[in-house]
Each structure stands twice: as structure tokens, then as C-alpha cells.
mmCIF file of C-alpha atoms in Angstrom:
data_model
loop_
_atom_site.group_PDB
_atom_site.id
_atom_site.type_symbol
_atom_site.label_atom_id
_atom_site.label_comp_id
_atom_site.label_asym_id
_atom_site.label_seq_id
_atom_site.Cartn_x
_atom_site.Cartn_y
_atom_site.Cartn_z
ATOM 1 C CA UNK G 369 -30.335 -17.798 22.693
ATOM 2 C CA UNK G 370 -31.685 -20.644 20.615
ATOM 3 C CA UNK G 371 -35.127 -19.483 21.693
ATOM 4 C CA UNK G 372 -34.509 -16.232 19.835
ATOM 5 C CA UNK G 373 -33.493 -18.114 16.710
ATOM 6 C CA UNK G 374 -36.593 -20.264 16.896
ATOM 7 C CA UNK G 375 -38.863 -17.262 17.388
ATOM 8 C CA UNK G 376 -37.292 -15.211 14.612
ATOM 9 C CA UNK G 377 -37.428 -18.154 12.217
ATOM 10 C CA UNK G 378 -41.113 -18.727 12.932
ATOM 11 C CA UNK G 379 -41.976 -15.055 12.555
ATOM 12 C CA UNK G 380 -39.994 -14.743 9.340
ATOM 13 C CA UNK G 381 -41.698 -17.770 7.824
ATOM 14 C CA UNK G 382 -45.198 -16.669 8.694
ATOM 15 C CA UNK G 383 -44.693 -13.001 7.902
ATOM 16 C CA UNK G 384 -43.685 -13.924 4.365
ATOM 17 C CA UNK G 385 -46.276 -16.615 3.846
ATOM 18 C CA UNK G 386 -49.247 -15.134 5.625
ATOM 19 C CA UNK G 387 -49.326 -11.398 6.304
ATOM 20 C CA UNK G 388 -52.803 -11.710 7.743
ATOM 21 C CA UNK G 389 -51.550 -14.218 10.351
ATOM 22 C CA UNK G 390 -48.890 -11.752 11.483
ATOM 23 C CA UNK G 391 -51.433 -8.950 11.621
ATOM 24 C CA UNK G 392 -53.698 -11.076 13.794
ATOM 25 C CA UNK G 393 -50.689 -11.882 15.992
ATOM 26 C CA UNK G 394 -50.044 -8.195 16.590
ATOM 27 C CA UNK G 395 -53.684 -7.617 17.489
ATOM 28 C CA UNK G 396 -53.922 -10.531 19.907
ATOM 29 C CA UNK G 397 -50.693 -10.291 21.921
ATOM 30 C CA UNK G 398 -51.034 -11.596 25.459
ATOM 31 C CA UNK G 399 -47.962 -10.333 27.237
ATOM 32 C CA UNK G 400 -47.227 -10.995 30.862
ATOM 33 C CA UNK G 401 -46.721 -7.587 32.444
ATOM 34 C CA UNK G 402 -43.422 -8.536 34.080
ATOM 35 C CA UNK G 403 -41.924 -9.149 30.633
ATOM 36 C CA UNK G 404 -42.423 -5.472 29.823
ATOM 37 C CA UNK G 405 -41.542 -3.750 33.074
ATOM 38 C CA UNK G 406 -38.080 -2.543 34.019
ATOM 39 C CA UNK G 407 -36.455 -4.079 37.073
ATOM 40 C CA UNK G 408 -37.183 -1.134 39.438
ATOM 41 C CA UNK G 409 -40.838 -1.233 38.373
ATOM 42 C CA UNK G 410 -41.091 -4.986 38.983
ATOM 43 C CA UNK G 411 -39.581 -4.592 42.445
ATOM 44 C CA UNK G 412 -42.037 -1.793 43.272
ATOM 45 C CA UNK G 413 -44.940 -3.817 41.863
ATOM 46 C CA UNK G 414 -44.379 -6.494 44.496
ATOM 47 C CA UNK G 415 -44.249 -3.996 47.337
ATOM 48 C CA UNK G 416 -40.512 -3.616 47.896
ATOM 49 C CA UNK G 417 -38.404 -0.440 47.911
ATOM 50 C CA UNK G 418 -35.938 0.069 45.081
ATOM 51 C CA UNK G 419 -33.172 2.598 44.608
ATOM 52 C CA UNK G 420 -31.281 3.194 41.368
ATOM 53 C CA UNK G 421 -27.566 3.910 41.775
ATOM 54 C CA UNK G 422 -25.069 4.664 39.018
ATOM 55 C CA UNK G 423 -21.295 4.636 39.091
ATOM 56 C CA UNK G 424 -18.666 5.091 36.371
ATOM 57 C CA UNK G 425 -15.973 2.484 35.742
ATOM 58 C CA UNK G 426 -12.352 3.539 35.416
ATOM 59 C CA UNK G 427 -12.608 3.325 31.621
ATOM 60 C CA UNK G 428 -15.878 5.248 31.332
ATOM 61 C CA UNK G 429 -18.763 2.738 31.383
ATOM 62 C CA UNK G 430 -21.833 3.962 33.269
ATOM 63 C CA UNK G 431 -22.997 1.112 35.479
ATOM 64 C CA UNK G 432 -26.457 0.899 37.042
ATOM 65 C CA UNK G 433 -27.241 -0.959 40.251
ATOM 66 C CA UNK G 434 -30.667 -1.737 41.702
ATOM 67 C CA UNK G 435 -30.791 -1.660 45.485
ATOM 68 C CA UNK G 436 -33.431 -3.297 47.674
ATOM 69 C CA UNK G 437 -32.458 -1.787 51.034
ATOM 70 C CA UNK G 438 -34.920 -3.807 53.135
ATOM 71 C CA UNK G 439 -37.711 -6.333 52.942
ATOM 72 C CA UNK G 440 -41.255 -6.703 54.268
ATOM 73 C CA UNK G 441 -40.049 -6.107 57.821
ATOM 74 C CA UNK G 442 -39.221 -2.498 56.980
ATOM 75 C CA UNK G 443 -36.010 -0.488 57.401
ATOM 76 C CA UNK G 444 -33.542 -1.221 60.183
ATOM 77 C CA UNK G 445 -30.016 -0.305 61.183
ATOM 78 C CA UNK G 446 -26.865 -2.263 60.335
ATOM 79 C CA UNK G 447 -28.282 -4.527 57.623
ATOM 80 C CA UNK G 448 -25.355 -6.369 56.014
ATOM 81 C CA UNK G 449 -24.931 -5.535 52.334
ATOM 82 C CA UNK G 450 -24.993 -8.256 49.662
ATOM 83 C CA UNK G 451 -23.579 -7.712 46.187
ATOM 84 C CA UNK G 452 -25.421 -9.932 43.669
ATOM 85 C CA UNK G 453 -23.836 -10.491 40.238
ATOM 86 C CA UNK G 454 -25.664 -11.866 37.188
ATOM 87 C CA UNK G 455 -24.220 -14.085 34.477
ATOM 88 C CA UNK G 456 -23.541 -13.771 30.756
ATOM 89 C CA UNK G 457 -26.313 -12.216 28.618
ATOM 90 C CA UNK G 458 -28.228 -11.504 31.805
ATOM 91 C CA UNK G 459 -28.979 -8.570 34.097
ATOM 92 C CA UNK G 460 -30.326 -7.724 37.525
ATOM 93 C CA UNK G 461 -33.694 -9.003 36.274
ATOM 94 C CA UNK G 462 -32.499 -12.598 36.722
ATOM 95 C CA UNK G 463 -32.848 -12.376 40.468
ATOM 96 C CA UNK G 464 -36.362 -10.921 40.750
ATOM 97 C CA UNK G 465 -38.421 -12.808 38.138
ATOM 98 C CA UNK G 466 -39.248 -15.915 40.120
ATOM 99 C CA UNK G 467 -41.703 -16.353 42.989
ATOM 100 C CA UNK G 468 -40.316 -17.129 46.427
ATOM 101 C CA UNK G 469 -36.712 -16.291 45.603
ATOM 102 C CA UNK G 470 -37.526 -12.753 44.362
ATOM 103 C CA UNK G 471 -36.779 -11.075 47.663
ATOM 104 C CA UNK G 472 -35.524 -13.879 49.893
ATOM 105 C CA UNK G 473 -32.350 -11.979 50.800
ATOM 106 C CA UNK G 474 -34.155 -8.726 51.580
ATOM 107 C CA UNK G 475 -36.724 -10.534 53.713
ATOM 108 C CA UNK G 476 -33.900 -12.352 55.517
ATOM 109 C CA UNK G 477 -32.567 -9.004 56.726
ATOM 110 C CA UNK G 478 -30.017 -8.036 54.068
ATOM 111 C CA UNK G 479 -29.370 -4.847 52.096
ATOM 112 C CA UNK G 480 -29.387 -6.202 48.527
ATOM 113 C CA UNK G 481 -27.474 -4.646 45.624
ATOM 114 C CA UNK G 482 -28.230 -6.101 42.173
ATOM 115 C CA UNK G 483 -25.371 -5.252 39.816
ATOM 116 C CA UNK G 484 -25.422 -4.704 36.039
ATOM 117 C CA UNK G 485 -22.069 -4.921 34.273
ATOM 118 C CA UNK G 486 -21.042 -3.042 31.140
ATOM 119 C CA UNK G 487 -22.931 -3.774 27.946
ATOM 120 C CA UNK G 488 -26.094 -5.028 29.625
ATOM 121 C CA UNK G 489 -29.491 -3.424 29.211
ATOM 122 C CA UNK G 490 -29.079 -1.198 32.263
ATOM 123 C CA UNK G 491 -25.392 -0.402 31.756
ATOM 124 C CA UNK G 492 -25.332 0.153 28.006
ATOM 125 C CA UNK G 493 -23.870 3.620 28.345
ATOM 126 C CA UNK G 494 -20.436 5.224 28.311
ATOM 127 C CA UNK G 495 -19.072 8.665 29.072
ATOM 128 C CA UNK G 496 -17.771 9.110 25.513
ATOM 129 C CA UNK G 497 -18.692 6.078 23.385
ATOM 130 C CA UNK G 498 -21.997 5.122 21.773
ATOM 131 C CA UNK G 499 -22.716 1.342 21.711
ATOM 132 C CA UNK G 500 -24.050 1.581 18.149
ATOM 133 C CA UNK G 501 -22.092 4.403 16.530
ATOM 134 C CA UNK G 502 -18.792 3.462 18.192
ATOM 135 C CA UNK G 503 -19.451 -0.260 18.354
ATOM 136 C CA UNK G 504 -15.896 -1.522 17.765
ATOM 137 C CA UNK G 505 -14.601 0.558 20.687
ATOM 138 C CA UNK G 506 -17.581 0.290 23.034
ATOM 139 C CA UNK G 507 -17.753 -3.531 22.821
ATOM 140 C CA UNK G 508 -14.003 -4.090 22.983
ATOM 141 C CA UNK G 509 -14.041 -5.892 26.345
ATOM 142 C CA UNK G 510 -14.263 -9.369 27.819
ATOM 143 C CA UNK G 511 -15.169 -10.574 31.286
ATOM 144 C CA UNK G 512 -11.579 -9.831 32.301
ATOM 145 C CA UNK G 513 -12.331 -6.090 32.077
ATOM 146 C CA UNK G 514 -15.521 -6.581 34.067
ATOM 147 C CA UNK G 515 -13.575 -8.392 36.782
ATOM 148 C CA UNK G 516 -10.757 -5.873 37.112
ATOM 149 C CA UNK G 517 -12.855 -2.715 36.705
ATOM 150 C CA UNK G 518 -16.675 -2.951 36.904
ATOM 151 C CA UNK G 519 -17.010 -5.240 39.919
ATOM 152 C CA UNK G 520 -14.376 -3.471 42.088
ATOM 153 C CA UNK G 521 -15.855 -0.079 41.172
ATOM 154 C CA UNK G 522 -19.357 -1.128 42.225
ATOM 155 C CA UNK G 523 -18.121 -2.815 45.410
ATOM 156 C CA UNK G 524 -16.228 0.324 46.447
ATOM 157 C CA UNK G 525 -19.330 2.428 45.867
ATOM 158 C CA UNK G 526 -21.456 0.101 48.003
ATOM 159 C CA UNK G 527 -18.936 0.058 50.850
ATOM 160 C CA UNK G 528 -18.819 3.860 50.920
ATOM 161 C CA UNK G 529 -22.616 4.129 50.748
ATOM 162 C CA UNK G 530 -23.426 1.606 53.478
ATOM 163 C CA UNK G 531 -20.360 2.465 55.582
ATOM 164 C CA UNK G 532 -19.328 -1.158 56.033
ATOM 165 C CA UNK G 533 -15.866 -2.706 55.928
ATOM 166 C CA UNK G 534 -16.843 -5.731 53.855
ATOM 167 C CA UNK G 535 -19.876 -7.260 52.133
ATOM 168 C CA UNK G 536 -21.277 -10.579 50.979
ATOM 169 C CA UNK G 537 -20.955 -11.561 47.311
ATOM 170 C CA UNK G 538 -23.331 -13.871 45.413
ATOM 171 C CA UNK G 539 -22.599 -14.678 41.780
ATOM 172 C CA UNK G 540 -24.030 -16.960 39.120
ATOM 173 C CA UNK G 541 -22.025 -18.312 36.170
ATOM 174 C CA UNK G 542 -20.055 -15.372 34.698
ATOM 175 C CA UNK G 543 -20.840 -13.631 37.985
ATOM 176 C CA UNK G 544 -18.444 -16.121 39.582
ATOM 177 C CA UNK G 545 -15.831 -15.816 36.821
ATOM 178 C CA UNK G 546 -15.473 -12.072 37.316
ATOM 179 C CA UNK G 547 -15.127 -12.534 41.081
ATOM 180 C CA UNK G 548 -12.197 -14.922 40.629
ATOM 181 C CA UNK G 549 -10.624 -12.482 38.157
ATOM 182 C CA UNK G 550 -11.036 -9.581 40.585
ATOM 183 C CA UNK G 551 -9.573 -11.340 43.607
ATOM 184 C CA UNK G 552 -6.627 -12.779 41.682
ATOM 185 C CA UNK G 553 -5.750 -9.629 39.720
ATOM 186 C CA UNK G 554 -6.631 -7.134 42.467
ATOM 187 C CA UNK G 555 -6.024 -9.185 45.617
ATOM 188 C CA UNK G 556 -6.683 -6.225 47.925
ATOM 189 C CA UNK G 557 -10.389 -6.835 47.258
ATOM 190 C CA UNK G 558 -10.302 -10.160 49.099
ATOM 191 C CA UNK G 559 -10.510 -8.338 52.407
ATOM 192 C CA UNK G 560 -13.623 -6.481 51.239
ATOM 193 C CA UNK G 561 -15.567 -9.746 50.911
ATOM 194 C CA UNK G 562 -17.134 -11.263 54.032
ATOM 195 C CA UNK G 563 -17.980 -14.456 52.133
ATOM 196 C CA UNK G 564 -18.577 -15.368 48.485
ATOM 197 C CA UNK G 565 -21.324 -17.796 47.397
ATOM 198 C CA UNK G 566 -20.628 -19.173 43.938
ATOM 199 C CA UNK G 567 -23.632 -20.569 42.016
ATOM 200 C CA UNK G 568 -22.648 -22.761 39.042
ATOM 201 C CA UNK G 569 -19.020 -21.526 39.139
ATOM 202 C CA UNK G 570 -17.251 -21.025 35.822
ATOM 203 C CA UNK G 571 -13.455 -20.916 35.616
ATOM 204 C CA UNK G 572 -11.936 -24.001 33.977
ATOM 205 C CA UNK G 573 -14.108 -25.262 31.103
ATOM 206 C CA UNK G 574 -12.309 -28.370 29.888
ATOM 207 C CA UNK G 575 -15.313 -30.639 30.511
ATOM 208 C CA UNK G 576 -18.026 -28.146 29.579
ATOM 209 C CA UNK G 577 -20.716 -29.865 27.445
ATOM 210 C CA UNK G 578 -22.929 -26.979 26.248
ATOM 211 C CA UNK G 579 -23.574 -27.630 22.522
ATOM 212 C CA UNK G 580 -23.565 -23.909 21.712
ATOM 213 C CA UNK G 581 -20.162 -23.153 23.224
ATOM 214 C CA UNK G 582 -18.737 -26.411 21.878
ATOM 215 C CA UNK G 583 -19.725 -25.439 18.325
ATOM 216 C CA UNK G 584 -18.246 -21.939 18.659
ATOM 217 C CA UNK G 585 -15.110 -23.397 20.239
ATOM 218 C CA UNK G 586 -14.532 -25.728 17.301
ATOM 219 C CA UNK G 587 -13.901 -22.711 15.080
ATOM 220 C CA UNK G 588 -12.616 -20.302 17.713
ATOM 221 C CA UNK G 589 -10.255 -18.115 15.667
ATOM 222 C CA UNK G 590 -12.372 -18.339 12.516
ATOM 223 C CA UNK G 591 -15.505 -17.269 14.385
ATOM 224 C CA UNK G 592 -13.648 -14.353 15.961
ATOM 225 C CA UNK G 593 -12.398 -13.179 12.575
ATOM 226 C CA UNK G 594 -15.864 -13.536 11.077
ATOM 227 C CA UNK G 595 -17.504 -11.521 13.867
ATOM 228 C CA UNK G 596 -14.925 -8.783 13.404
ATOM 229 C CA UNK G 597 -15.282 -8.792 9.613
ATOM 230 C CA UNK G 598 -19.070 -8.364 9.733
ATOM 231 C CA UNK G 599 -18.942 -5.897 12.603
ATOM 232 C CA UNK G 600 -20.689 -8.174 15.087
ATOM 233 C CA UNK G 601 -19.269 -6.735 18.284
ATOM 234 C CA UNK G 602 -22.405 -7.140 20.400
ATOM 235 C CA UNK G 603 -23.722 -10.663 20.872
ATOM 236 C CA UNK G 604 -27.513 -11.066 20.521
ATOM 237 C CA UNK G 605 -28.715 -7.583 21.476
ATOM 238 C CA UNK G 606 -32.101 -7.319 23.215
ATOM 239 C CA UNK G 607 -35.041 -6.552 20.955
ATOM 240 C CA UNK G 608 -38.253 -5.291 22.529
ATOM 241 C CA UNK G 609 -40.516 -7.222 20.159
ATOM 242 C CA UNK G 610 -39.324 -10.456 21.770
ATOM 243 C CA UNK G 611 -41.243 -9.487 24.879
ATOM 244 C CA UNK G 612 -44.357 -9.010 22.737
ATOM 245 C CA UNK G 613 -44.232 -12.294 20.860
ATOM 246 C CA UNK G 614 -42.935 -14.320 23.802
ATOM 247 C CA UNK G 615 -46.378 -14.348 25.364
ATOM 248 C CA UNK G 616 -47.896 -15.811 22.214
ATOM 249 C CA UNK G 617 -45.250 -18.278 21.140
ATOM 250 C CA UNK G 618 -44.318 -19.489 24.628
ATOM 251 C CA UNK G 619 -47.371 -18.692 26.748
ATOM 252 C CA UNK G 620 -49.399 -21.229 28.718
ATOM 253 C CA UNK G 621 -51.951 -21.576 25.882
ATOM 254 C CA UNK G 622 -49.364 -21.931 23.139
ATOM 255 C CA UNK G 623 -48.716 -25.214 21.359
ATOM 256 C CA UNK G 624 -45.147 -23.984 20.817
ATOM 257 C CA UNK G 625 -44.323 -23.812 24.532
ATOM 258 C CA UNK G 626 -42.542 -27.222 24.594
ATOM 259 C CA UNK G 627 -40.359 -26.088 21.670
ATOM 260 C CA UNK G 628 -39.387 -22.933 23.501
ATOM 261 C CA UNK G 629 -38.606 -24.856 26.662
ATOM 262 C CA UNK G 630 -36.488 -27.411 24.852
ATOM 263 C CA UNK G 631 -34.564 -24.714 22.965
ATOM 264 C CA UNK G 632 -33.760 -22.928 26.204
ATOM 265 C CA UNK G 633 -32.659 -26.128 27.916
ATOM 266 C CA UNK G 634 -30.508 -27.035 24.907
ATOM 267 C CA UNK G 635 -28.070 -24.319 25.965
ATOM 268 C CA UNK G 636 -27.770 -25.112 29.651
ATOM 269 C CA UNK G 637 -29.074 -28.608 30.357
ATOM 270 C CA UNK G 638 -32.536 -30.110 30.614
ATOM 271 C CA UNK G 639 -34.635 -30.335 33.768
ATOM 272 C CA UNK G 640 -38.294 -30.099 32.880
ATOM 273 C CA UNK G 641 -39.309 -30.791 36.480
ATOM 274 C CA UNK G 642 -37.703 -27.553 37.735
ATOM 275 C CA UNK G 643 -38.801 -25.170 34.963
ATOM 276 C CA UNK G 644 -42.119 -23.404 35.371
ATOM 277 C CA UNK G 645 -42.902 -23.003 31.682
ATOM 278 C CA UNK G 646 -45.113 -19.971 32.306
ATOM 279 C CA UNK G 647 -41.934 -18.054 33.210
ATOM 280 C CA UNK G 648 -40.574 -18.399 29.675
ATOM 281 C CA UNK G 649 -42.393 -15.350 28.208
ATOM 282 C CA UNK G 650 -41.139 -13.251 31.139
ATOM 283 C CA UNK G 651 -37.567 -14.491 30.741
ATOM 284 C CA UNK G 652 -37.730 -13.679 27.034
ATOM 285 C CA UNK G 653 -38.666 -10.109 27.904
ATOM 286 C CA UNK G 654 -35.425 -9.622 29.827
ATOM 287 C CA UNK G 655 -32.896 -11.970 28.211
ATOM 288 C CA UNK G 656 -30.590 -11.612 26.355
ATOM 289 C CA UNK G 657 -29.735 -8.388 28.138
ATOM 290 C CA UNK G 658 -26.579 -7.630 26.139
ATOM 291 C CA UNK G 659 -22.968 -8.785 26.048
ATOM 292 C CA UNK G 660 -19.849 -8.326 23.960
ATOM 293 C CA UNK G 661 -18.972 -10.998 21.425
ATOM 294 C CA UNK G 662 -15.502 -10.907 22.966
ATOM 295 C CA UNK G 663 -16.924 -12.298 26.224
ATOM 296 C CA UNK G 664 -18.046 -15.439 24.380
ATOM 297 C CA UNK G 665 -14.756 -15.755 22.545
ATOM 298 C CA UNK G 666 -12.847 -15.494 25.823
ATOM 299 C CA UNK G 667 -14.834 -18.453 27.171
ATOM 300 C CA UNK G 668 -14.226 -20.523 24.038
ATOM 301 C CA UNK G 669 -10.508 -19.886 24.472
ATOM 302 C CA UNK G 670 -10.732 -21.451 27.939
ATOM 303 C CA UNK G 671 -12.458 -24.493 26.435
ATOM 304 C CA UNK G 672 -9.736 -24.986 23.839
ATOM 305 C CA UNK G 673 -6.700 -24.160 25.975
ATOM 306 C CA UNK G 674 -7.683 -26.021 29.134
ATOM 307 C CA UNK G 675 -6.497 -22.967 31.085
ATOM 308 C CA UNK G 676 -8.212 -20.285 33.128
ATOM 309 C CA UNK G 677 -6.341 -17.278 31.831
ATOM 310 C CA UNK G 678 -6.492 -13.826 30.276
ATOM 311 C CA UNK G 679 -7.632 -13.103 26.724
ATOM 312 C CA UNK G 680 -5.507 -14.604 23.943
ATOM 313 C CA UNK G 681 -4.798 -11.976 21.262
ATOM 314 C CA UNK G 682 -2.496 -14.201 19.207
ATOM 315 C CA UNK G 683 1.236 -14.800 19.329
ATOM 316 C CA UNK G 684 2.618 -11.392 18.379
ATOM 317 C CA UNK G 685 -0.039 -9.338 20.166
ATOM 318 C CA UNK G 686 0.428 -11.453 23.295
ATOM 319 C CA UNK G 687 4.156 -10.764 23.296
ATOM 320 C CA UNK G 688 3.443 -7.049 23.043
ATOM 321 C CA UNK G 689 0.754 -7.050 25.740
ATOM 322 C CA UNK G 690 1.898 -9.733 28.155
ATOM 323 C CA UNK G 691 5.573 -10.209 27.290
ATOM 324 C CA UNK G 692 4.961 -13.880 26.485
ATOM 325 C CA UNK G 693 3.529 -16.011 23.703
ATOM 326 C CA UNK G 694 0.582 -17.057 25.846
ATOM 327 C CA UNK G 695 -1.677 -15.066 28.173
ATOM 328 C CA UNK G 696 -0.995 -15.376 31.904
ATOM 329 C CA UNK G 697 -3.118 -17.734 34.014
ATOM 330 C CA UNK G 698 -5.241 -16.337 36.818
ATOM 331 C CA UNK G 699 -3.655 -17.213 40.141
ATOM 332 C CA UNK G 700 -6.431 -18.802 42.175
ATOM 333 C CA UNK G 701 -4.241 -19.123 45.269
ATOM 334 C CA UNK G 702 -4.550 -15.351 45.554
ATOM 335 C CA UNK G 703 -8.318 -15.718 46.007
ATOM 336 C CA UNK G 704 -8.291 -15.823 49.803
ATOM 337 C CA UNK G 705 -11.760 -14.455 50.508
ATOM 338 C CA UNK G 706 -13.970 -17.213 51.992
ATOM 339 C CA UNK G 707 -15.616 -19.058 49.082
ATOM 340 C CA UNK G 708 -18.507 -21.524 49.018
ATOM 341 C CA UNK G 709 -19.110 -23.436 45.780
ATOM 342 C CA UNK G 710 -22.509 -24.768 44.674
ATOM 343 C CA UNK G 711 -22.624 -27.057 41.665
ATOM 344 C CA UNK G 712 -24.793 -29.746 40.079
ATOM 345 C CA UNK G 713 -24.391 -32.814 37.912
ATOM 346 C CA UNK G 714 -26.698 -31.761 35.076
ATOM 347 C CA UNK G 715 -25.011 -28.400 34.450
ATOM 348 C CA UNK G 716 -23.702 -28.247 30.891
ATOM 349 C CA UNK G 717 -21.629 -25.115 31.547
ATOM 350 C CA UNK G 718 -20.223 -25.749 35.017
ATOM 351 C CA UNK G 719 -19.071 -29.365 34.966
ATOM 352 C CA UNK G 720 -18.450 -31.212 38.224
ATOM 353 C CA UNK G 721 -14.852 -32.112 37.292
ATOM 354 C CA UNK G 722 -14.018 -28.486 36.457
ATOM 355 C CA UNK G 723 -15.594 -27.312 39.722
ATOM 356 C CA UNK G 724 -13.559 -29.819 41.732
ATOM 357 C CA UNK G 725 -10.387 -28.542 40.087
ATOM 358 C CA UNK G 726 -11.404 -24.989 40.983
ATOM 359 C CA UNK G 727 -12.010 -26.062 44.575
ATOM 360 C CA UNK G 728 -8.465 -27.451 44.753
ATOM 361 C CA UNK G 729 -6.927 -24.261 43.354
ATOM 362 C CA UNK G 730 -8.711 -21.654 45.480
ATOM 363 C CA UNK G 731 -6.770 -20.041 48.290
ATOM 364 C CA UNK G 732 -9.584 -20.201 50.867
ATOM 365 C CA UNK G 733 -12.316 -22.674 49.995
ATOM 366 C CA UNK G 734 -14.696 -22.899 52.942
ATOM 367 C CA UNK G 735 -16.830 -25.683 51.482
ATOM 368 C CA UNK G 736 -18.393 -27.042 48.317
ATOM 369 C CA UNK G 737 -21.919 -28.385 47.958
ATOM 370 C CA UNK G 738 -23.531 -30.424 45.227
ATOM 371 C CA UNK G 739 -27.240 -29.790 44.652
ATOM 372 C CA UNK G 740 -29.086 -32.957 45.695
ATOM 373 C CA UNK G 741 -31.315 -32.890 42.601
ATOM 374 C CA UNK G 742 -29.274 -34.798 39.995
ATOM 375 C CA UNK G 743 -31.149 -33.046 37.171
ATOM 376 C CA UNK G 744 -30.520 -29.517 38.467
ATOM 377 C CA UNK G 745 -29.108 -27.407 35.629
ATOM 378 C CA UNK G 746 -27.488 -24.050 34.960
ATOM 379 C CA UNK G 747 -30.763 -22.122 34.773
ATOM 380 C CA UNK G 748 -32.310 -23.739 37.828
ATOM 381 C CA UNK G 749 -30.135 -21.593 40.110
ATOM 382 C CA UNK G 750 -32.291 -18.696 38.910
ATOM 383 C CA UNK G 751 -35.645 -20.138 37.923
ATOM 384 C CA UNK G 752 -35.876 -23.626 39.465
ATOM 385 C CA UNK G 753 -39.168 -24.418 41.178
ATOM 386 C CA UNK G 754 -37.370 -25.839 44.235
ATOM 387 C CA UNK G 755 -34.381 -23.493 44.216
ATOM 388 C CA UNK G 756 -35.336 -21.853 47.522
ATOM 389 C CA UNK G 757 -35.307 -25.143 49.417
ATOM 390 C CA UNK G 758 -32.329 -26.604 47.544
ATOM 391 C CA UNK G 759 -30.125 -23.497 47.560
ATOM 392 C CA UNK G 760 -31.285 -20.177 48.994
ATOM 393 C CA UNK G 761 -32.386 -21.501 52.366
ATOM 394 C CA UNK G 762 -28.970 -23.095 52.888
ATOM 395 C CA UNK G 763 -27.043 -20.064 51.672
ATOM 396 C CA UNK G 764 -28.926 -17.713 53.992
ATOM 397 C CA UNK G 765 -28.207 -20.043 56.916
ATOM 398 C CA UNK G 766 -24.464 -19.879 56.130
ATOM 399 C CA UNK G 767 -24.590 -16.104 55.749
ATOM 400 C CA UNK G 768 -25.993 -15.854 59.269
ATOM 401 C CA UNK G 769 -22.865 -17.638 60.502
ATOM 402 C CA UNK G 770 -20.680 -14.856 59.062
#
């Protein structure tokens, strides 16, 4: 997110001061192809099959999933399905941008379903609402709505399609939050999960250290009122020109690459050793992928309250909606699907103390694992150079046991 601010600031400065420089920039763009391609095209580019599936949530959002039904070994019968859920501001692209981890699950024998929740680039549609013309209504959701509607709807569709009784679930960041919401609010979905693998789990946020969320949290209600007053219902929408300029400002030959890297790490924690800087232009082409401002505000409420609970609408609205002055807490004891937690000590969003509390509250924790790299951060679960050896290899081994 700070990357976008840096890029826009640089472009604004130069476009005003030196029109010729900007013209030369447009003529000399060096864009990595994967920054421009859509997820299905990237998957096909690397020789894997991809299917596009759409399903409609109960409240009308059109959700797109990208399925990789098999890997290099070709099709086979009875491949266990895996539901893979991205985090905040992200999309299915997160899982297929980096080297060895692109198709690790498919090559390990799994039927992989990459989800896209409401408001993201691939699910920015609704049966009746337009995200721009009807912005206040379209973007009126938090991750609570995703957990109680989008995720169960997509899981049901997968189960019907693959004719299986239950599936694996892998989530990163907000992808873990919505799982905990689903299984606590709609506990019948616990039995539909064979095992859940939680990367950088986010529930309690008392010890979260991300500077960005800390700043927003300091003025929680004021920020919410400001966003509403100026009509900022969507948080950092994707702009295609970012993919164009990313290759120049953050490419391998760019002197600005260290600035881009540092800005990105400033959000989630710094681990220069694990970040392949040449990925930055590609990441910029796909992120941010879209999210509601209300999703951010819901997280800042967790920071300030010290609770993991539903959205706080204010005293009088809470009484009308919930029948109490405060929103109800999510009941983690109801989460009885088998859960494995993976966390790290350099994660500014998923703090070790908060993860340990989560582990104590869950109804069926199978195990928790700390990444052995002490510098491993929130983004390394997706883009880390050693993430296959440190994480994926171990997760796949556990999946085989189920």
C-alpha cells in the first residue's frame, strides 16, 4: 500500500516538473509479462490447466474461483480438493506468482481451488449493484460477511462439483480470519473441513505492530467518519497503470528498487533475505486487488477493543442489531475442525502472543508451528525465497496424513 503512495508521489512530482521525462517513461516501459496477465492466463502460461468457476453469494455478489484440477502428472481420479483463501487486498494471484510454490499443491496430487472473495479484482461484480455507481451499498461489508456468506457458498459449490464430503482449507491472514468466523457462526461447516492450515493467523490483534494499522487504529471512529464523508468505500482500488510503471520504478535495473522493497516491508515486517526483489513489479501488477474500507475498520476495532468480535456500529446501532451495547465475540470453542497454526516472530500483523491466545481458544487445535527463520514476515508466506522448504513441504506432508 505504501508502495502505491511512493509511486504516485514520484509520478506526480515528475509529471509536473518534467513532462518530457514522463513521456520517455511511457515509451520505455519494461513490464514483466506476469504483471499484466490475468490469473488463468498465468496458470496456462506455465503449462497447467485452469478452470474458471463462478458462484453467487446469498446477498448477490458474483464470486470467481480459479481451479487447477491437476498438476504435471496429469488427471487422475479421487484427487482431494483444497480450498485456498487469500488475504486482505489480495486475490488468487497471490498463490501463483512465485517460483516453486506456484503449483506445489497441484503437483502433490491435489485438486486446487483458488478463491476470490467479494470486492476483489475477480469478484467485483454483483447481481444488482455496481461497485462504482452504487458504491455505498456495494462496499457495505466487512470480513464478517465474507466469513458467513462468501466462504461457505464457495465451499458448498466445490463439494457438489467434486462430489466429496469434506475438503482441505488453506488460508493466509484474512483468509484465516474468515475461516474462524465461518466455523464459529455457522458451525455446521466444521464437518466439511478435513483439516485447516492457517498461515499467519489473524484473530486477536492486541499485540499487532504494523505501523499502518496502528495509525488508523489511533483515530478509529474519526477515520471511519472521514471515509464515509468523502465517499471512500473502497480501499485502494487497483489501477492498471501501476503494472506499467512497476517495471520501471521497481525493476531489477531501477535505482528505486530498494525504496519499493522497504515501503512494502514497512507494512508487514522486514526480511530482505526472503524477498526476491524482482518479484516486486509483478506483485504491483496484482495488488491491491480490492477491498472494502469497512474491512480495515473492522480490524482496527479489534486492535482497540482487544476482542475478536463482530463489527461495532456504535452504542445505539449495536443495541438495535445485536441487542447489546457491544458486538458479540466470536466463539472459538465452536471451531472444531482440525486446525494447524503457522506463525513467525517477525510478523507485524500476526503477533506470536496473539497466535498463542488463539491456539488456547480454538476447539480443536491439532498443532502450532513457528517458522524457524526468526526474520520470516507476513509476506514471506506468499513470496519468501525459502517458503517451500520452511512451510509448504511440511504442510503437504501433514495433508498426506489426513
